[in-house]
mmCIF file of C-alpha atoms in Angstrom:
data_model
loop_
_atom_site.group_PDB
_atom_site.id
_atom_site.type_symbol
_atom_site.label_atom_id
_atom_site.label_comp_id
_atom_site.label_asym_id
_atom_site.label_seq_id
_atom_site.Cartn_x
_atom_site.Cartn_y
_atom_site.Cartn_z
ATOM 1 C CA MET A 149 118.411 123.600 68.528
ATOM 2 C CA ILE A 150 118.240 120.523 70.424
ATOM 3 C CA VAL A 151 121.354 120.106 71.790
ATOM 4 C CA PRO A 152 120.983 122.740 74.377
ATOM 5 C CA PHE A 153 118.329 120.609 76.141
ATOM 6 C CA VAL A 154 120.052 117.855 74.945
ATOM 7 C CA LEU A 155 123.014 118.409 77.544
ATOM 8 C CA TYR A 156 121.180 120.230 79.895
ATOM 9 C CA GLU A 157 119.387 116.903 80.912
ATOM 10 C CA ILE A 158 122.858 114.844 80.992
ATOM 11 C CA LEU A 159 124.557 117.050 82.823
ATOM 12 C CA PHE A 160 121.558 117.547 85.342
ATOM 13 C CA ARG A 161 119.060 114.595 85.093
ATOM 14 C CA TYR A 162 122.101 111.832 83.512
ATOM 15 C CA VAL A 163 126.056 112.726 85.053
ATOM 16 C CA PRO A 164 123.873 112.790 89.139
ATOM 17 C CA ILE A 165 123.426 109.094 88.810
ATOM 18 C CA PHE A 166 127.219 108.472 89.365
ATOM 19 C CA GLY A 167 126.357 109.375 93.310
ATOM 20 C CA TRP A 168 124.852 105.739 92.720
ATOM 21 C CA VAL A 169 127.784 104.387 93.633
ATOM 22 C CA MET A 170 128.286 106.610 97.040
ATOM 23 C CA ALA A 171 125.828 102.976 98.253
ATOM 24 C CA PHE A 172 128.560 100.372 96.659
ATOM 25 C CA LYS A 173 130.750 101.632 99.029
ATOM 26 C CA ASP A 174 131.546 102.554 103.008
ATOM 27 C CA TYR A 175 132.091 106.750 101.524
ATOM 28 C CA GLN A 176 133.937 109.126 103.947
ATOM 29 C CA PRO A 177 133.620 113.325 102.528
ATOM 30 C CA PHE A 178 137.692 113.522 103.426
ATOM 31 C CA LYS A 179 138.315 110.780 100.926
ATOM 32 C CA GLY A 180 135.811 111.514 98.379
ATOM 33 C CA ILE A 181 133.778 108.666 95.868
ATOM 34 C CA ILE A 182 136.779 107.173 93.873
ATOM 35 C CA ALA A 183 138.573 106.207 96.857
ATOM 36 C CA SER A 184 136.285 105.507 99.371
ATOM 37 C CA ASP A 185 136.515 101.495 100.235
ATOM 38 C CA TRP A 186 134.023 99.396 98.259
ATOM 39 C CA VAL A 187 132.157 97.366 100.257
ATOM 40 C CA GLY A 188 129.732 95.490 97.418
ATOM 41 C CA LEU A 189 125.544 95.245 98.735
ATOM 42 C CA ASN A 190 126.315 95.618 102.698
ATOM 43 C CA ASN A 191 124.004 98.934 102.373
ATOM 44 C CA PHE A 192 121.348 97.427 100.955
ATOM 45 C CA LYS A 193 121.899 94.496 103.229
ATOM 46 C CA MET A 194 122.091 96.508 106.674
ATOM 47 C CA LEU A 195 118.572 98.229 104.858
ATOM 48 C CA PHE A 196 116.554 95.604 104.609
ATOM 49 C CA GLN A 197 117.327 94.487 108.240
ATOM 50 C CA ASP A 198 115.863 97.356 109.125
ATOM 51 C CA SER A 199 112.455 96.955 110.423
ATOM 52 C CA GLU A 200 111.396 100.368 110.514
ATOM 53 C CA PHE A 201 112.400 100.035 106.940
ATOM 54 C CA TRP A 202 110.229 98.621 106.337
ATOM 55 C CA TYR A 203 107.581 100.425 108.356
ATOM 56 C CA ALA A 204 108.672 103.146 106.254
ATOM 57 C CA LEU A 205 107.842 101.687 101.990
ATOM 58 C CA ARG A 206 104.802 100.276 104.018
ATOM 59 C CA ASN A 207 103.753 103.898 105.881
ATOM 60 C CA THR A 208 105.201 105.815 102.030
ATOM 61 C CA ILE A 209 102.777 103.112 100.017
ATOM 62 C CA GLY A 210 99.240 103.417 102.538
ATOM 63 C CA ILE A 211 99.258 107.004 102.395
ATOM 64 C CA SER A 212 100.458 107.769 98.514
ATOM 65 C CA PHE A 213 97.957 104.646 97.605
ATOM 66 C CA LEU A 214 94.900 106.747 98.916
ATOM 67 C CA LYS A 215 96.192 110.568 97.774
ATOM 68 C CA LEU A 216 96.858 108.829 94.321
ATOM 69 C CA ILE A 217 92.403 107.548 94.247
ATOM 70 C CA THR A 218 91.309 110.087 96.163
ATOM 71 C CA THR A 219 93.317 113.243 94.034
ATOM 72 C CA PHE A 220 93.355 111.244 90.876
ATOM 73 C CA LEU A 221 89.270 110.480 91.085
ATOM 74 C CA ALA A 222 89.035 114.302 92.221
ATOM 75 C CA ALA A 223 89.870 115.535 89.658
ATOM 76 C CA ILE A 224 88.380 114.307 86.626
ATOM 77 C CA ILE A 225 85.243 114.311 88.904
ATOM 78 C CA PHE A 226 85.345 118.463 89.501
ATOM 79 C CA ALA A 227 86.574 118.722 85.689
ATOM 80 C CA LEU A 228 83.468 116.323 84.396
ATOM 81 C CA MET A 229 81.017 118.565 87.088
ATOM 82 C CA LEU A 230 83.039 121.990 85.451
ATOM 83 C CA ASN A 231 82.421 121.241 81.710
ATOM 84 C CA GLU A 232 78.543 121.112 83.131
ATOM 85 C CA VAL A 233 78.682 124.941 83.800
ATOM 86 C CA LYS A 234 77.585 126.939 80.205
ATOM 87 C CA ASN A 235 77.788 130.019 82.149
ATOM 88 C CA MET A 236 81.183 130.946 81.828
ATOM 89 C CA LEU A 237 82.241 133.446 83.849
ATOM 90 C CA PHE A 238 81.177 131.433 86.883
ATOM 91 C CA LYS A 239 83.707 128.771 84.420
ATOM 92 C CA ARG A 240 86.509 130.639 84.657
ATOM 93 C CA THR A 241 86.304 131.785 88.039
ATOM 94 C CA ILE A 242 85.634 128.342 89.289
ATOM 95 C CA GLN A 243 88.555 127.317 88.236
ATOM 96 C CA THR A 244 90.849 130.163 88.925
ATOM 97 C CA VAL A 245 89.874 129.962 92.664
ATOM 98 C CA SER A 246 90.856 126.245 92.146
ATOM 99 C CA TYR A 247 93.666 126.586 90.989
ATOM 100 C CA LEU A 248 95.263 129.206 93.746
ATOM 101 C CA PRO A 249 95.981 126.862 96.266
ATOM 102 C CA HIS A 250 98.734 124.889 93.288
ATOM 103 C CA PHE A 251 100.450 127.980 93.964
ATOM 104 C CA VAL A 252 100.490 127.697 97.436
ATOM 105 C CA SER A 253 104.217 126.600 99.138
ATOM 106 C CA TRP A 254 103.633 123.525 101.794
ATOM 107 C CA VAL A 255 104.919 125.667 104.717
ATOM 108 C CA VAL A 256 101.367 127.709 104.088
ATOM 109 C CA ALA A 257 99.606 125.262 103.613
ATOM 110 C CA ALA A 258 100.071 123.183 106.514
ATOM 111 C CA SER A 259 99.739 125.601 108.832
ATOM 112 C CA ILE A 260 96.617 126.422 106.924
ATOM 113 C CA VAL A 261 95.743 122.881 108.043
ATOM 114 C CA MET A 262 97.109 122.634 111.184
ATOM 115 C CA THR A 263 95.116 126.163 112.232
ATOM 116 C CA VAL A 264 91.544 124.690 110.671
ATOM 117 C CA LEU A 265 92.117 121.238 112.112
ATOM 118 C CA SER A 266 93.732 123.010 115.405
ATOM 119 C CA PRO A 267 91.647 121.650 119.743
ATOM 120 C CA GLU A 268 91.551 124.322 120.078
ATOM 121 C CA SER A 269 90.476 127.747 118.074
ATOM 122 C CA GLY A 270 89.644 125.322 115.158
ATOM 123 C CA ILE A 271 87.532 126.132 112.608
ATOM 124 C CA LEU A 272 86.199 121.995 112.069
ATOM 125 C CA ASN A 273 85.610 121.399 115.347
ATOM 126 C CA GLN A 274 83.515 124.723 115.971
ATOM 127 C CA VAL A 275 81.714 123.557 113.358
ATOM 128 C CA LEU A 276 81.074 119.511 114.208
ATOM 129 C CA PHE A 277 80.136 121.048 117.880
ATOM 130 C CA LYS A 278 77.414 123.788 116.029
ATOM 131 C CA LEU A 279 76.276 120.685 114.515
ATOM 132 C CA HIS A 280 76.013 118.254 117.638
ATOM 133 C CA ILE A 281 78.332 115.832 116.130
ATOM 134 C CA ILE A 282 81.566 115.727 118.926
ATOM 135 C CA LYS A 283 81.770 116.815 122.966
ATOM 136 C CA GLU A 284 84.776 117.248 123.104
ATOM 137 C CA PRO A 285 86.993 118.738 120.529
ATOM 138 C CA ILE A 286 89.398 115.521 117.964
ATOM 139 C CA VAL A 287 92.639 115.709 118.238
ATOM 140 C CA TRP A 288 93.489 115.584 114.738
ATOM 141 C CA MET A 289 96.943 115.738 114.396
ATOM 142 C CA GLY A 290 97.694 113.223 117.086
ATOM 143 C CA GLU A 291 95.705 110.701 116.443
ATOM 144 C CA THR A 292 97.852 108.183 113.344
ATOM 145 C CA LYS A 293 94.202 107.276 111.975
ATOM 146 C CA TYR A 294 93.157 110.143 110.814
ATOM 147 C CA PHE A 295 96.581 111.339 110.073
ATOM 148 C CA TRP A 296 96.414 109.494 106.540
ATOM 149 C CA TRP A 297 93.503 110.952 105.099
ATOM 150 C CA ILE A 298 94.263 114.416 105.771
ATOM 151 C CA LEU A 299 97.614 114.181 103.889
ATOM 152 C CA ALA A 300 95.166 112.845 101.179
ATOM 153 C CA LEU A 301 92.273 115.275 101.590
ATOM 154 C CA SER A 302 94.666 118.567 102.603
ATOM 155 C CA GLN A 303 96.491 117.383 98.212
ATOM 156 C CA VAL A 304 92.680 117.012 97.347
ATOM 157 C CA TRP A 305 92.402 120.561 97.978
ATOM 158 C CA LYS A 306 95.286 122.130 97.033
ATOM 159 C CA GLU A 307 96.553 120.115 93.626
ATOM 160 C CA THR A 308 92.871 119.621 92.317
ATOM 161 C CA GLY A 309 91.917 122.246 90.324
ATOM 162 C CA TRP A 310 95.917 122.223 88.886
ATOM 163 C CA ASN A 311 95.094 119.116 87.856
ATOM 164 C CA ALA A 312 90.857 118.905 86.292
ATOM 165 C CA ILE A 313 93.245 121.739 83.318
ATOM 166 C CA VAL A 314 94.048 117.924 81.312
ATOM 167 C CA TYR A 315 90.889 117.080 81.243
ATOM 168 C CA LEU A 316 88.994 119.917 80.754
ATOM 169 C CA ALA A 317 91.240 120.879 78.290
ATOM 170 C CA ALA A 318 90.886 117.038 76.385
ATOM 171 C CA MET A 319 87.109 117.758 76.820
ATOM 172 C CA THR A 320 87.275 120.604 74.735
ATOM 173 C CA SER A 321 88.449 118.214 72.013
ATOM 174 C CA ILE A 322 85.193 116.711 71.612
ATOM 175 C CA ASP A 323 83.472 117.644 69.182
ATOM 176 C CA PRO A 324 80.380 119.302 69.897
ATOM 177 C CA GLU A 325 78.410 116.714 67.279
ATOM 178 C CA LEU A 326 78.143 113.876 69.878
ATOM 179 C CA TYR A 327 75.961 115.839 72.712
ATOM 180 C CA ASP A 328 73.880 117.522 69.777
ATOM 181 C CA ALA A 329 73.072 113.350 68.612
ATOM 182 C CA ALA A 330 72.546 112.838 72.255
ATOM 183 C CA SER A 331 70.477 115.380 72.682
ATOM 184 C CA VAL A 332 67.849 113.916 69.721
ATOM 185 C CA ASP A 333 68.007 111.077 71.410
ATOM 186 C CA GLY A 334 65.921 112.562 74.642
ATOM 187 C CA ALA A 335 70.275 111.084 76.299
ATOM 188 C CA SER A 336 70.337 113.591 79.722
ATOM 189 C CA ARG A 337 73.863 115.034 80.836
ATOM 190 C CA LEU A 338 74.741 111.326 83.365
ATOM 191 C CA GLN A 339 74.118 109.477 80.445
ATOM 192 C CA LYS A 340 76.353 111.311 77.374
ATOM 193 C CA ILE A 341 78.591 112.442 80.432
ATOM 194 C CA ARG A 342 78.760 108.435 80.384
ATOM 195 C CA HIS A 343 78.618 107.190 76.386
ATOM 196 C CA ILE A 344 80.446 109.701 75.452
ATOM 197 C CA THR A 345 82.144 111.989 77.384
ATOM 198 C CA LEU A 346 84.217 109.680 79.740
ATOM 199 C CA PRO A 347 84.995 107.064 77.131
ATOM 200 C CA SER A 348 86.890 110.983 75.465
ATOM 201 C CA ILE A 349 88.931 111.450 77.455
ATOM 202 C CA ALA A 350 89.914 107.640 78.603
ATOM 203 C CA PRO A 351 92.890 107.229 76.870
ATOM 204 C CA THR A 352 94.208 110.924 78.994
ATOM 205 C CA ILE A 353 92.942 109.856 82.290
ATOM 206 C CA SER A 354 95.151 106.300 81.395
ATOM 207 C CA MET A 355 97.609 107.766 81.254
ATOM 208 C CA LEU A 356 97.563 110.139 83.419
ATOM 209 C CA LEU A 357 97.330 107.325 85.996
ATOM 210 C CA ILE A 358 100.625 105.646 84.263
ATOM 211 C CA LEU A 359 101.938 108.591 85.186
ATOM 212 C CA ASN A 360 101.266 108.226 88.591
ATOM 213 C CA VAL A 361 102.117 104.462 89.424
ATOM 214 C CA GLY A 362 105.412 106.106 88.149
ATOM 215 C CA TRP A 363 105.006 108.413 91.973
ATOM 216 C CA LEU A 364 103.722 106.098 93.594
ATOM 217 C CA LEU A 365 106.865 105.393 95.803
ATOM 218 C CA ASN A 366 106.880 109.938 97.223
ATOM 219 C CA ALA A 367 103.674 110.609 99.452
ATOM 220 C CA GLY A 368 104.111 113.576 99.369
ATOM 221 C CA PHE A 369 108.656 114.393 101.293
ATOM 222 C CA GLU A 370 107.697 118.038 102.464
ATOM 223 C CA GLN A 371 103.841 118.313 103.173
ATOM 224 C CA VAL A 372 104.465 115.286 105.410
ATOM 225 C CA LEU A 373 107.847 116.783 107.016
ATOM 226 C CA LEU A 374 105.226 119.433 107.191
ATOM 227 C CA LEU A 375 103.058 118.080 108.933
ATOM 228 C CA ARG A 376 103.771 115.162 110.603
ATOM 229 C CA ASN A 377 104.435 115.560 114.897
ATOM 230 C CA SER A 378 105.521 112.699 117.243
ATOM 231 C CA MET A 379 102.010 111.577 118.346
ATOM 232 C CA VAL A 380 101.383 110.675 114.478
ATOM 233 C CA GLU A 381 105.323 108.986 114.094
ATOM 234 C CA ASP A 382 104.675 105.489 113.786
ATOM 235 C CA VAL A 383 102.299 105.757 110.502
ATOM 236 C CA ALA A 384 104.935 109.472 109.025
ATOM 237 C CA GLN A 385 107.425 108.030 108.524
ATOM 238 C CA ILE A 386 107.588 107.590 105.466
ATOM 239 C CA LEU A 387 110.795 106.889 102.939
ATOM 240 C CA ASP A 388 112.109 109.990 102.334
ATOM 241 C CA THR A 389 111.640 110.859 105.821
ATOM 242 C CA TYR A 390 113.668 108.107 106.876
ATOM 243 C CA VAL A 391 116.427 108.674 103.902
ATOM 244 C CA LEU A 392 117.418 112.121 105.675
ATOM 245 C CA ASP A 393 116.640 110.868 109.954
ATOM 246 C CA TYR A 394 118.707 107.711 109.336
ATOM 247 C CA GLY A 395 120.450 107.933 106.589
ATOM 248 C CA ILE A 396 121.875 112.148 105.793
ATOM 249 C CA SER A 397 121.732 113.472 109.483
ATOM 250 C CA MET A 398 123.461 110.523 110.938
ATOM 251 C CA TYR A 399 126.038 110.897 107.981
ATOM 252 C CA ARG A 400 124.872 107.927 106.832
ATOM 253 C CA TYR A 401 125.401 108.786 103.082
ATOM 254 C CA SER A 402 125.913 105.718 101.139
ATOM 255 C CA TYR A 403 123.138 104.344 103.425
ATOM 256 C CA ALA A 404 120.820 106.911 102.119
ATOM 257 C CA THR A 405 121.986 106.806 98.611
ATOM 258 C CA ALA A 406 121.335 102.967 98.662
ATOM 259 C CA ALA A 407 117.947 103.963 100.281
ATOM 260 C CA GLY A 408 117.353 105.742 97.121
ATOM 261 C CA ILE A 409 118.745 103.939 94.972
ATOM 262 C CA PHE A 410 115.812 101.257 96.308
ATOM 263 C CA LYS A 411 113.227 103.228 95.447
ATOM 264 C CA SER A 412 114.561 104.604 92.120
ATOM 265 C CA VAL A 413 114.482 100.922 90.858
ATOM 266 C CA ILE A 414 110.413 100.234 92.381
ATOM 267 C CA SER A 415 109.452 103.478 91.297
ATOM 268 C CA VAL A 416 110.627 102.301 87.431
ATOM 269 C CA ILE A 417 109.564 98.696 87.438
ATOM 270 C CA LEU A 418 106.091 99.840 89.104
ATOM 271 C CA VAL A 419 105.834 102.200 86.063
ATOM 272 C CA LEU A 420 106.561 100.010 83.592
ATOM 273 C CA ALA A 421 104.379 97.059 85.222
ATOM 274 C CA ALA A 422 101.643 99.947 84.552
ATOM 275 C CA ASN A 423 102.068 100.459 81.196
ATOM 276 C CA LYS A 424 102.326 97.178 80.603
ATOM 277 C CA ILE A 425 98.746 96.773 82.421
ATOM 278 C CA ALA A 426 97.446 99.565 79.642
ATOM 279 C CA GLN A 427 98.760 97.522 76.736
ATOM 280 C CA LYS A 428 96.197 94.404 77.961
ATOM 281 C CA LEU A 429 92.583 96.543 77.988
ATOM 282 C CA ASN A 430 93.561 98.354 74.920
ATOM 283 C CA ALA A 431 94.583 102.259 76.563
ATOM 284 C CA SER A 432 97.138 104.434 75.578
ATOM 285 C CA THR A 433 100.884 103.517 76.886
ATOM 286 C CA VAL A 434 103.582 105.701 77.678
ATOM 287 C CA VAL A 435 106.608 103.530 77.327
#
């Protein structure tokens, strides 16, 4: 029964890796991959000599790291808070509502974000006006210092409910007698969370952190592509948009492939490094 899945993985996951050969060739579509001329590591040399590539790498790491921290912490805190809700109807309602943004495409989500942050009619500026925090509207989408935070917080809004599912599932496996014993000893809710809930879900947190570290060079192509504009271009260019702008859009397929290989290799190294650190800390590993 496992054969179809193995064939699927080989066909759609491993066979396309053959395309990496393009990174070492001057790929010409009319010649094909095999007949195109070999150029060795020239594409990688050009990549590392391009200052725009290093800006894109800096932005990718910065945005991904900020999104990783905010999204990761938000999901854990949300799951802990939801786990403390005793009214099951209210708990399920909150869970359902929190999942919904995950199923909204980034095309729609980006429109919502831009509407909320609009300087003319955005609800955020209006609220800040009412509270007398600002005297004139802020162009949130036009200032570079806000852009990374807009990406991170919109990701939190969209994915927190969905990401919390795993932690809530892990919490259901905790023995209720531990909480009863803690109550008998006079432990407060916060003490139960600190000494029972968090240690019990620590292996899950560790495993998900390792998996997320592997995506550190994926800053969210769709989200950035839809929310960026010319005013924030300096902080909005990430590796994926760099490949699109300086590779595929310019028909430099070999150059784009070299950038893709660099991204994949670094992602594997990050996963192995995170896994090694987890081993040192005696936490769960995935490799």
